[in-house]
Every structure is written in structure tokens, then in C-alpha cells.
Coordinates of C-alpha atoms in Angstrom, one line a residue:
X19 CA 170.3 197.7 120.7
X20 CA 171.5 196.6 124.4
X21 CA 168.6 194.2 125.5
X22 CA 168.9 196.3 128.9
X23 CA 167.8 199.0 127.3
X24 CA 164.3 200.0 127.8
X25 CA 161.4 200.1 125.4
X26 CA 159.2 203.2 125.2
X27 CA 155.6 202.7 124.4
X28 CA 153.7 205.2 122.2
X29 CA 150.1 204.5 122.5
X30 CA 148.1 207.1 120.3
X31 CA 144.1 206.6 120.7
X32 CA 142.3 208.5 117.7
X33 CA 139.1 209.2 116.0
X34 CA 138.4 210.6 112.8
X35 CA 141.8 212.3 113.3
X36 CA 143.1 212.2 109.7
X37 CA 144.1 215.7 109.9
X38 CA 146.9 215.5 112.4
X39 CA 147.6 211.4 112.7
X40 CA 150.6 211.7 110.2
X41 CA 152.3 214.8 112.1
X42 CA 151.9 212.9 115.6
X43 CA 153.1 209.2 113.7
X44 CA 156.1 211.4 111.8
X45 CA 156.8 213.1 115.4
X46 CA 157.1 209.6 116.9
X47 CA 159.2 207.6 114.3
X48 CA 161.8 210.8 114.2
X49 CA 162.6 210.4 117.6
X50 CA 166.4 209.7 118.1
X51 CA 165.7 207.1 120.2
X52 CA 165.1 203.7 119.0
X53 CA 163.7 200.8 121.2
X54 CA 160.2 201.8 120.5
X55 CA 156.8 200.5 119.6
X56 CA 154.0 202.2 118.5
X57 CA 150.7 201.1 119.3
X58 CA 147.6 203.0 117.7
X59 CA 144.2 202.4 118.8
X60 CA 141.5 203.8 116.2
X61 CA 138.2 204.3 117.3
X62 CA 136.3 203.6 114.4
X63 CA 137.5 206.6 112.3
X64 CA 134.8 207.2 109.1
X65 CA 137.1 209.7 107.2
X66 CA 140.9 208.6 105.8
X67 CA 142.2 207.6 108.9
X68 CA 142.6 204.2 108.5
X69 CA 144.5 204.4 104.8
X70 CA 146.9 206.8 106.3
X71 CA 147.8 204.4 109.2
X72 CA 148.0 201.4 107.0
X73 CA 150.9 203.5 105.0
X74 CA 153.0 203.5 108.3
X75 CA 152.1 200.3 109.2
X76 CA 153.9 199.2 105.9
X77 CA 156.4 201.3 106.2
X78 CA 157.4 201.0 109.9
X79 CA 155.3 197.4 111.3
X80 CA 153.7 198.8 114.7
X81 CA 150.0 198.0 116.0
X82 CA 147.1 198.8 115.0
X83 CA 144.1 198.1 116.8

């Protein structure tokens, strides 16, 4: 990609979100654009949050924080 081209940022906050994090991570990642990163701030989630972002991270290297 063109190093003109500019980067979108996806920040995605969440919380105990396990529910709907994949949909909104697959929504993201099947954009048709590509210069992206994908930051994802979680808030202390308690239920299976964590485990399913740690599957994208593996699979697709953004932030989590």
C-alpha cells in the first residue's frame, strides 16, 4: 500500500462484551479497505472476553490494551 495513503484507526472500548466482540472484530477486519489498525481497549472484562480477543490478536496482530 501507497505510504500516502491514510490509516484508519478502529478503537473499540469493551467490557464484559463477549457476546458481540467477535461480530464488531469480524465487521472490522472484512472491511475492503486495508491500511488499518485496530486498537481494543478492555475494561477489565470477567466473562470470555479476553480469550476471544487473544484469538484475533493471533490471527490478525492489533492492540490490545
Amino acid at each position: 500500500m501507497n505510504s500516502k495513503t491514510p490509516i484508519v484507526s478502529f478503537v473499540i472500548p469493551t467490557h464484559n462484551r463477549a457476546n458481540v466482540i467477535r461480530d464488531c472484530l469480524e465487521s472490522v477486519v472484512n472491511q475492503t479497505y486495508r491500511n488499518i489498525e485496530i486498537v481494543v481497549v478492555n475494561d477489565n472484562s470477567t466473562d470470555h472476553t479476553l480469550k476471544i480477543l487473544e484469538e484475533y490478536q493471533n490471527k490478525y496482530n492489533f492492540s490490545v490494551f
